[in-house]
PDB file of C-alpha atoms in Angstrom:
ATOM      1  CA  MET A   1     -47.761  -3.339 -56.726  1.00  0.00           C
ATOM      2  CA  THR A   2     -48.011  -0.623 -59.355  1.00  0.00           C
ATOM      3  CA  PHE A   3     -45.949   2.563 -59.434  1.00  0.00           C
ATOM      4  CA  TYR A   4     -46.596   5.303 -61.983  1.00  0.00           C
ATOM      5  CA  VAL A   5     -43.274   6.519 -63.403  1.00  0.00           C
ATOM      6  CA  PRO A   6     -43.289   8.497 -66.667  1.00  0.00           C
ATOM      7  CA  ARG A   7     -40.269   7.741 -68.862  1.00  0.00           C
ATOM      8  CA  HIS A   8     -38.560  11.103 -68.333  1.00  0.00           C
ATOM      9  CA  PHE A   9     -38.719  10.736 -64.523  1.00  0.00           C
ATOM     10  CA  ARG A  10     -37.416   7.148 -64.366  1.00  0.00           C
ATOM     11  CA  LEU A  11     -33.994   6.444 -62.828  1.00  0.00           C
ATOM     12  CA  ASP A  12     -32.487   3.102 -63.841  1.00  0.00           C
ATOM     13  CA  ASP A  13     -28.795   3.558 -63.046  1.00  0.00           C
ATOM     14  CA  PRO A  14     -27.960   0.912 -60.379  1.00  0.00           C
ATOM     15  CA  ALA A  15     -25.099   2.913 -58.849  1.00  0.00           C
ATOM     16  CA  ALA A  16     -27.275   6.032 -58.558  1.00  0.00           C
ATOM     17  CA  LEU A  17     -30.115   4.033 -57.006  1.00  0.00           C
ATOM     18  CA  ASP A  18     -27.737   2.480 -54.455  1.00  0.00           C
ATOM     19  CA  ALA A  19     -26.270   5.882 -53.588  1.00  0.00           C
ATOM     20  CA  PHE A  20     -29.728   7.373 -53.100  1.00  0.00           C
ATOM     21  CA  VAL A  21     -30.821   4.563 -50.775  1.00  0.00           C
ATOM     22  CA  ALA A  22     -27.611   4.887 -48.744  1.00  0.00           C
ATOM     23  CA  ALA A  23     -28.075   8.654 -48.402  1.00  0.00           C
ATOM     24  CA  ASN A  24     -31.786   8.377 -47.484  1.00  0.00           C
ATOM     25  CA  ALA A  25     -31.773   5.142 -45.507  1.00  0.00           C
ATOM     26  CA  PHE A  26     -34.650   5.964 -43.156  1.00  0.00           C
ATOM     27  CA  GLY A  27     -37.319   4.051 -45.041  1.00  0.00           C
ATOM     28  CA  THR A  28     -41.016   3.242 -44.866  1.00  0.00           C
ATOM     29  CA  LEU A  29     -41.614  -0.506 -44.640  1.00  0.00           C
ATOM     30  CA  VAL A  30     -44.950  -1.684 -46.065  1.00  0.00           C
ATOM     31  CA  SER A  31     -46.378  -5.192 -46.108  1.00  0.00           C
ATOM     32  CA  ALA A  32     -49.799  -6.771 -46.541  1.00  0.00           C
ATOM     33  CA  GLY A  33     -51.170  -9.338 -44.100  1.00  0.00           C
ATOM     34  CA  ALA A  34     -54.454 -10.895 -43.095  1.00  0.00           C
ATOM     35  CA  ALA A  35     -55.490  -7.736 -41.259  1.00  0.00           C
ATOM     36  CA  GLY A  36     -54.544  -5.425 -44.138  1.00  0.00           C
ATOM     37  CA  LEU A  37     -51.535  -3.190 -44.618  1.00  0.00           C
ATOM     38  CA  SER A  38     -48.843  -2.746 -41.973  1.00  0.00           C
ATOM     39  CA  VAL A  39     -46.448   0.205 -42.042  1.00  0.00           C
ATOM     40  CA  SER A  40     -43.306   0.890 -40.008  1.00  0.00           C
ATOM     41  CA  HIS A  41     -40.666   3.609 -40.285  1.00  0.00           C
ATOM     42  CA  VAL A  42     -37.234   2.032 -40.019  1.00  0.00           C
ATOM     43  CA  PRO A  43     -33.561   3.095 -40.192  1.00  0.00           C
ATOM     44  CA  PHE A  44     -32.081   0.647 -42.691  1.00  0.00           C
ATOM     45  CA  LEU A  45     -28.530  -0.505 -43.296  1.00  0.00           C
ATOM     46  CA  PRO A  46     -28.206  -1.256 -47.030  1.00  0.00           C
ATOM     47  CA  GLU A  47     -25.519  -3.802 -47.936  1.00  0.00           C
ATOM     48  CA  ARG A  48     -24.594  -5.679 -51.094  1.00  0.00           C
ATOM     49  CA  GLY A  49     -23.418  -9.221 -50.489  1.00  0.00           C
ATOM     50  CA  GLY A  50     -20.840 -11.248 -52.356  1.00  0.00           C
ATOM     51  CA  ASP A  51     -23.568 -12.290 -54.788  1.00  0.00           C
ATOM     52  CA  GLY A  52     -24.173  -8.637 -55.693  1.00  0.00           C
ATOM     53  CA  ARG A  53     -27.704  -8.608 -54.297  1.00  0.00           C
ATOM     54  CA  LEU A  54     -28.875  -5.713 -52.161  1.00  0.00           C
ATOM     55  CA  ARG A  55     -30.044  -6.471 -48.628  1.00  0.00           C
ATOM     56  CA  LEU A  56     -31.822  -3.992 -46.379  1.00  0.00           C
ATOM     57  CA  LEU A  57     -31.100  -4.737 -42.725  1.00  0.00           C
ATOM     58  CA  GLY A  58     -33.367  -3.266 -40.085  1.00  0.00           C
ATOM     59  CA  HIS A  59     -35.035  -3.757 -36.741  1.00  0.00           C
ATOM     60  CA  VAL A  60     -38.311  -2.892 -35.045  1.00  0.00           C
ATOM     61  CA  ALA A  61     -39.564  -2.977 -31.483  1.00  0.00           C
ATOM     62  CA  ARG A  62     -40.735  -6.427 -30.415  1.00  0.00           C
ATOM     63  CA  ALA A  63     -43.920  -4.701 -29.229  1.00  0.00           C
ATOM     64  CA  ASN A  64     -44.546  -3.728 -32.882  1.00  0.00           C
ATOM     65  CA  ALA A  65     -46.639  -6.604 -34.258  1.00  0.00           C
ATOM     66  CA  HIS A  66     -45.468  -5.829 -37.791  1.00  0.00           C
ATOM     67  CA  TRP A  67     -42.478  -8.183 -37.417  1.00  0.00           C
ATOM     68  CA  GLN A  68     -44.743 -11.175 -36.875  1.00  0.00           C
ATOM     69  CA  GLU A  69     -46.064 -11.059 -40.429  1.00  0.00           C
ATOM     70  CA  LEU A  70     -42.910 -10.168 -42.345  1.00  0.00           C
ATOM     71  CA  GLU A  71     -41.778 -13.647 -43.349  1.00  0.00           C
ATOM     72  CA  GLY A  72     -45.206 -14.675 -44.574  1.00  0.00           C
ATOM     73  CA  ALA A  73     -46.095 -11.387 -46.218  1.00  0.00           C
ATOM     74  CA  GLY A  74     -44.854 -12.205 -49.715  1.00  0.00           C
ATOM     75  CA  GLU A  75     -43.647  -9.065 -51.468  1.00  0.00           C
ATOM     76  CA  ILE A  76     -42.381  -6.294 -49.204  1.00  0.00           C
ATOM     77  CA  LEU A  77     -42.126  -2.639 -50.201  1.00  0.00           C
ATOM     78  CA  VAL A  78     -39.640  -0.203 -48.691  1.00  0.00           C
ATOM     79  CA  VAL A  79     -39.939   3.461 -49.729  1.00  0.00           C
ATOM     80  CA  PHE A  80     -36.903   5.736 -49.516  1.00  0.00           C
ATOM     81  CA  SER A  81     -37.771   9.415 -49.857  1.00  0.00           C
ATOM     82  CA  GLY A  82     -35.355  12.216 -50.644  1.00  0.00           C
ATOM     83  CA  PRO A  83     -35.723  16.004 -50.853  1.00  0.00           C
ATOM     84  CA  HIS A  84     -39.012  17.432 -52.095  1.00  0.00           C
ATOM     85  CA  ALA A  85     -40.631  20.843 -52.466  1.00  0.00           C
ATOM     86  CA  TYR A  86     -43.515  22.819 -53.910  1.00  0.00           C
ATOM     87  CA  VAL A  87     -42.766  24.426 -57.277  1.00  0.00           C
ATOM     88  CA  SER A  88     -44.386  27.774 -58.040  1.00  0.00           C
ATOM     89  CA  PRO A  89     -45.280  28.523 -61.672  1.00  0.00           C
ATOM     90  CA  SER A  90     -43.823  32.002 -61.116  1.00  0.00           C
ATOM     91  CA  TRP A  91     -40.352  30.405 -61.181  1.00  0.00           C
ATOM     92  CA  TYR A  92     -40.685  29.294 -64.808  1.00  0.00           C
ATOM     93  CA  ALA A  93     -39.476  31.286 -67.785  1.00  0.00           C
ATOM     94  CA  ASN A  94     -42.202  29.795 -70.005  1.00  0.00           C
ATOM     95  CA  HIS A  95     -45.921  30.398 -69.448  1.00  0.00           C
ATOM     96  CA  PRO A  96     -48.725  29.518 -68.945  1.00  0.00           C
ATOM     97  CA  SER A  97     -47.792  26.985 -66.243  1.00  0.00           C
ATOM     98  CA  VAL A  98     -49.330  25.460 -63.137  1.00  0.00           C
ATOM     99  CA  PRO A  99     -47.970  24.543 -59.687  1.00  0.00           C
ATOM    100  CA  THR A 100     -46.402  21.139 -59.107  1.00  0.00           C
ATOM    101  CA  TRP A 101     -44.208  19.244 -56.643  1.00  0.00           C
ATOM    102  CA  ASN A 102     -40.665  18.048 -57.298  1.00  0.00           C
ATOM    103  CA  TYR A 103     -39.275  15.053 -55.437  1.00  0.00           C
ATOM    104  CA  ALA A 104     -36.994  12.027 -55.562  1.00  0.00           C
ATOM    105  CA  VAL A 105     -37.973   8.577 -54.318  1.00  0.00           C
ATOM    106  CA  VAL A 106     -36.804   4.968 -54.645  1.00  0.00           C
ATOM    107  CA  HIS A 107     -39.011   1.921 -54.104  1.00  0.00           C
ATOM    108  CA  ALA A 108     -37.344  -1.341 -53.078  1.00  0.00           C
ATOM    109  CA  HIS A 109     -39.323  -4.547 -53.639  1.00  0.00           C
ATOM    110  CA  GLY A 110     -38.274  -7.819 -52.051  1.00  0.00           C
ATOM    111  CA  ARG A 111     -38.931 -10.487 -49.456  1.00  0.00           C
ATOM    112  CA  ALA A 112     -38.155 -10.421 -45.757  1.00  0.00           C
ATOM    113  CA  ARG A 113     -36.783 -12.879 -43.262  1.00  0.00           C
ATOM    114  CA  LEU A 114     -36.250 -12.523 -39.537  1.00  0.00           C
ATOM    115  CA  LEU A 115     -32.688 -12.511 -38.214  1.00  0.00           C
ATOM    116  CA  PRO A 116     -31.599 -14.769 -35.356  1.00  0.00           C
ATOM    117  CA  PRO A 117     -31.074 -12.994 -32.013  1.00  0.00           C
ATOM    118  CA  GLU A 118     -27.308 -13.539 -32.185  1.00  0.00           C
ATOM    119  CA  ALA A 119     -27.157 -11.382 -35.340  1.00  0.00           C
ATOM    120  CA  LEU A 120     -28.550  -8.316 -33.559  1.00  0.00           C
ATOM    121  CA  PRO A 121     -25.384  -7.016 -31.851  1.00  0.00           C
ATOM    122  CA  GLY A 122     -23.449  -6.991 -35.115  1.00  0.00           C
ATOM    123  CA  LEU A 123     -26.308  -5.335 -36.993  1.00  0.00           C
ATOM    124  CA  LEU A 124     -26.749  -2.608 -34.385  1.00  0.00           C
ATOM    125  CA  ASP A 125     -23.008  -1.994 -34.218  1.00  0.00           C
ATOM    126  CA  ARG A 126     -22.744  -1.561 -38.018  1.00  0.00           C
ATOM    127  CA  LEU A 127     -25.849   0.629 -38.104  1.00  0.00           C
ATOM    128  CA  SER A 128     -24.597   2.954 -35.362  1.00  0.00           C
ATOM    129  CA  ARG A 129     -21.143   3.136 -36.953  1.00  0.00           C
ATOM    130  CA  ALA A 130     -22.730   4.311 -40.198  1.00  0.00           C
ATOM    131  CA  TYR A 131     -23.916   7.450 -38.377  1.00  0.00           C
ATOM    132  CA  GLU A 132     -21.230   7.796 -35.698  1.00  0.00           C
ATOM    133  CA  ASP A 133     -17.946   7.311 -37.566  1.00  0.00           C
ATOM    134  CA  ALA A 134     -17.828  10.867 -38.914  1.00  0.00           C
ATOM    135  CA  ARG A 135     -18.327  12.399 -35.447  1.00  0.00           C
ATOM    136  CA  PRO A 136     -15.378  13.775 -33.457  1.00  0.00           C
ATOM    137  CA  SER A 137     -16.016  11.319 -30.611  1.00  0.00           C
ATOM    138  CA  PRO A 138     -17.988   8.403 -32.056  1.00  0.00           C
ATOM    139  CA  TRP A 139     -20.264   6.495 -29.707  1.00  0.00           C
ATOM    140  CA  ARG A 140     -19.625   2.755 -29.673  1.00  0.00           C
ATOM    141  CA  MET A 141     -22.058   0.038 -28.713  1.00  0.00           C
ATOM    142  CA  ALA A 142     -19.183  -1.868 -27.108  1.00  0.00           C
ATOM    143  CA  GLY A 143     -19.069   0.814 -24.397  1.00  0.00           C
ATOM    144  CA  LEU A 144     -22.440  -0.227 -22.985  1.00  0.00           C
ATOM    145  CA  PRO A 145     -22.493  -2.320 -19.808  1.00  0.00           C
ATOM    146  CA  ALA A 146     -23.052  -5.983 -20.679  1.00  0.00           C
ATOM    147  CA  ASP A 147     -26.082  -6.309 -18.402  1.00  0.00           C
ATOM    148  CA  TYR A 148     -27.713  -3.251 -19.996  1.00  0.00           C
ATOM    149  CA  THR A 149     -27.194  -4.665 -23.503  1.00  0.00           C
ATOM    150  CA  ALA A 150     -28.559  -8.041 -22.425  1.00  0.00           C
ATOM    151  CA  LYS A 151     -31.686  -6.326 -21.102  1.00  0.00           C
ATOM    152  CA  MET A 152     -32.273  -4.154 -24.206  1.00  0.00           C
ATOM    153  CA  LEU A 153     -31.656  -6.636 -27.030  1.00  0.00           C
ATOM    154  CA  PRO A 154     -34.729  -8.830 -26.384  1.00  0.00           C
ATOM    155  CA  ALA A 155     -36.917  -5.747 -26.864  1.00  0.00           C
ATOM    156  CA  ILE A 156     -36.172  -5.570 -30.607  1.00  0.00           C
ATOM    157  CA  VAL A 157     -36.408  -7.903 -33.600  1.00  0.00           C
ATOM    158  CA  GLY A 158     -33.982  -7.806 -36.517  1.00  0.00           C
ATOM    159  CA  PHE A 159     -34.873  -8.596 -40.113  1.00  0.00           C
ATOM    160  CA  GLU A 160     -33.563  -8.266 -43.638  1.00  0.00           C
ATOM    161  CA  VAL A 161     -35.254  -7.569 -46.942  1.00  0.00           C
ATOM    162  CA  ALA A 162     -33.641  -9.297 -49.923  1.00  0.00           C
ATOM    163  CA  VAL A 163     -34.267  -6.750 -52.671  1.00  0.00           C
ATOM    164  CA  GLU A 164     -35.522  -8.137 -55.965  1.00  0.00           C
ATOM    165  CA  ARG A 165     -35.883  -4.835 -57.795  1.00  0.00           C
ATOM    166  CA  LEU A 166     -35.402  -1.089 -57.310  1.00  0.00           C
ATOM    167  CA  GLU A 167     -37.546   1.572 -58.956  1.00  0.00           C
ATOM    168  CA  GLY A 168     -36.449   5.187 -58.968  1.00  0.00           C
ATOM    169  CA  LYS A 169     -38.661   8.172 -59.681  1.00  0.00           C
ATOM    170  CA  PHE A 170     -36.879  11.513 -59.806  1.00  0.00           C
ATOM    171  CA  LYS A 171     -39.506  14.101 -60.693  1.00  0.00           C
ATOM    172  CA  LEU A 172     -37.195  17.062 -61.174  1.00  0.00           C
ATOM    173  CA  SER A 173     -38.725  19.112 -64.020  1.00  0.00           C
ATOM    174  CA  GLN A 174     -37.004  17.004 -66.717  1.00  0.00           C
ATOM    175  CA  ASN A 175     -40.122  17.573 -68.857  1.00  0.00           C
ATOM    176  CA  ARG A 176     -39.492  21.345 -68.856  1.00  0.00           C
ATOM    177  CA  ARG A 177     -37.168  23.493 -70.927  1.00  0.00           C
ATOM    178  CA  ARG A 178     -33.683  24.072 -69.540  1.00  0.00           C
ATOM    179  CA  GLU A 179     -34.401  27.691 -68.670  1.00  0.00           C
ATOM    180  CA  ASP A 180     -37.358  26.531 -66.551  1.00  0.00           C
ATOM    181  CA  VAL A 181     -35.183  23.969 -64.746  1.00  0.00           C
ATOM    182  CA  ASP A 182     -32.586  26.644 -64.014  1.00  0.00           C
ATOM    183  CA  GLY A 183     -35.248  29.047 -62.752  1.00  0.00           C
ATOM    184  CA  VAL A 184     -36.767  26.488 -60.390  1.00  0.00           C
ATOM    185  CA  ALA A 185     -33.364  25.367 -59.114  1.00  0.00           C
ATOM    186  CA  ALA A 186     -32.337  28.946 -58.387  1.00  0.00           C
ATOM    187  CA  ALA A 187     -35.606  29.616 -56.547  1.00  0.00           C
ATOM    188  CA  LEU A 188     -35.239  26.450 -54.480  1.00  0.00           C
ATOM    189  CA  GLU A 189     -31.748  27.514 -53.438  1.00  0.00           C
ATOM    190  CA  ARG A 190     -33.141  30.867 -52.301  1.00  0.00           C
ATOM    191  CA  GLU A 191     -35.797  29.003 -50.284  1.00  0.00           C
ATOM    192  CA  GLY A 192     -33.304  26.784 -48.490  1.00  0.00           C
ATOM    193  CA  GLN A 193     -33.545  23.655 -50.663  1.00  0.00           C
ATOM    194  CA  PRO A 194     -29.995  23.337 -52.092  1.00  0.00           C
ATOM    195  CA  GLU A 195     -30.068  19.513 -52.123  1.00  0.00           C
ATOM    196  CA  LEU A 196     -33.146  19.380 -54.346  1.00  0.00           C
ATOM    197  CA  ALA A 197     -31.729  22.153 -56.558  1.00  0.00           C
ATOM    198  CA  ALA A 198     -28.510  20.166 -57.003  1.00  0.00           C
ATOM    199  CA  LEU A 199     -30.468  17.035 -57.957  1.00  0.00           C
ATOM    200  CA  MET A 200     -32.409  19.039 -60.539  1.00  0.00           C
ATOM    201  CA  ARG A 201     -29.227  20.310 -62.164  1.00  0.00           C
ATOM    202  CA  GLU A 202     -27.653  16.845 -62.064  1.00  0.00           C
ATOM    203  CA  HIS A 203     -30.604  15.247 -63.850  1.00  0.00           C
ATOM    204  CA  ALA A 204     -31.559  18.114 -66.165  1.00  0.00           C
ATOM    205  CA  PRO A 205     -31.857  17.149 -69.839  1.00  0.00           C
ATOM    206  CA  GLU A 206     -28.959  18.274 -72.018  1.00  0.00           C
ATOM    207  CA  SER A 207     -31.312  20.232 -74.224  1.00  0.00           C
ATOM    208  CA  ARG A 208     -35.034  20.579 -74.567  1.00  0.00           C
TER     209      ARG A 208
END
């Protein structure tokens, strides 16, 4: 698979890539099979094992035929998208300029394997804890009636993607002068996009 990433938009820092995936873990799973491309939108649990390799743990409905081709699909792509927004040329200090779109995205490439049914309860518990632990009264999977859990679990299929490489593209006006970056970031804050504005300032070139 090819991915166009100009040098000034490339993010290579492993810690920053991991943090981005963890913060934007609802990913788009893409694989190619005999019938063409299959796409599913999946909440992932990213984990690094003792070997240092990143694994993306997820699940889909058993009724979703996508799971049947995962193990034989070869390379898998998972796309993690962050904040994005239209950029008006009126926000720049330097002219002439044209409209564009700023965004941050990470592509994870790897290979998938299906998880055994007995791994599902642990996966679902860890996934729910990732989103429940910060709540005043966290929901716990252990509180479900055993017969209800036994009925629901067969309706889903768990899998993991062993990530072989991560590619980050943070298109955040790094090709513009600093005064243009500051102008766009300020405008985005006014328009309710503080997260994207913060990313722009974090990745702005020291001088240009």
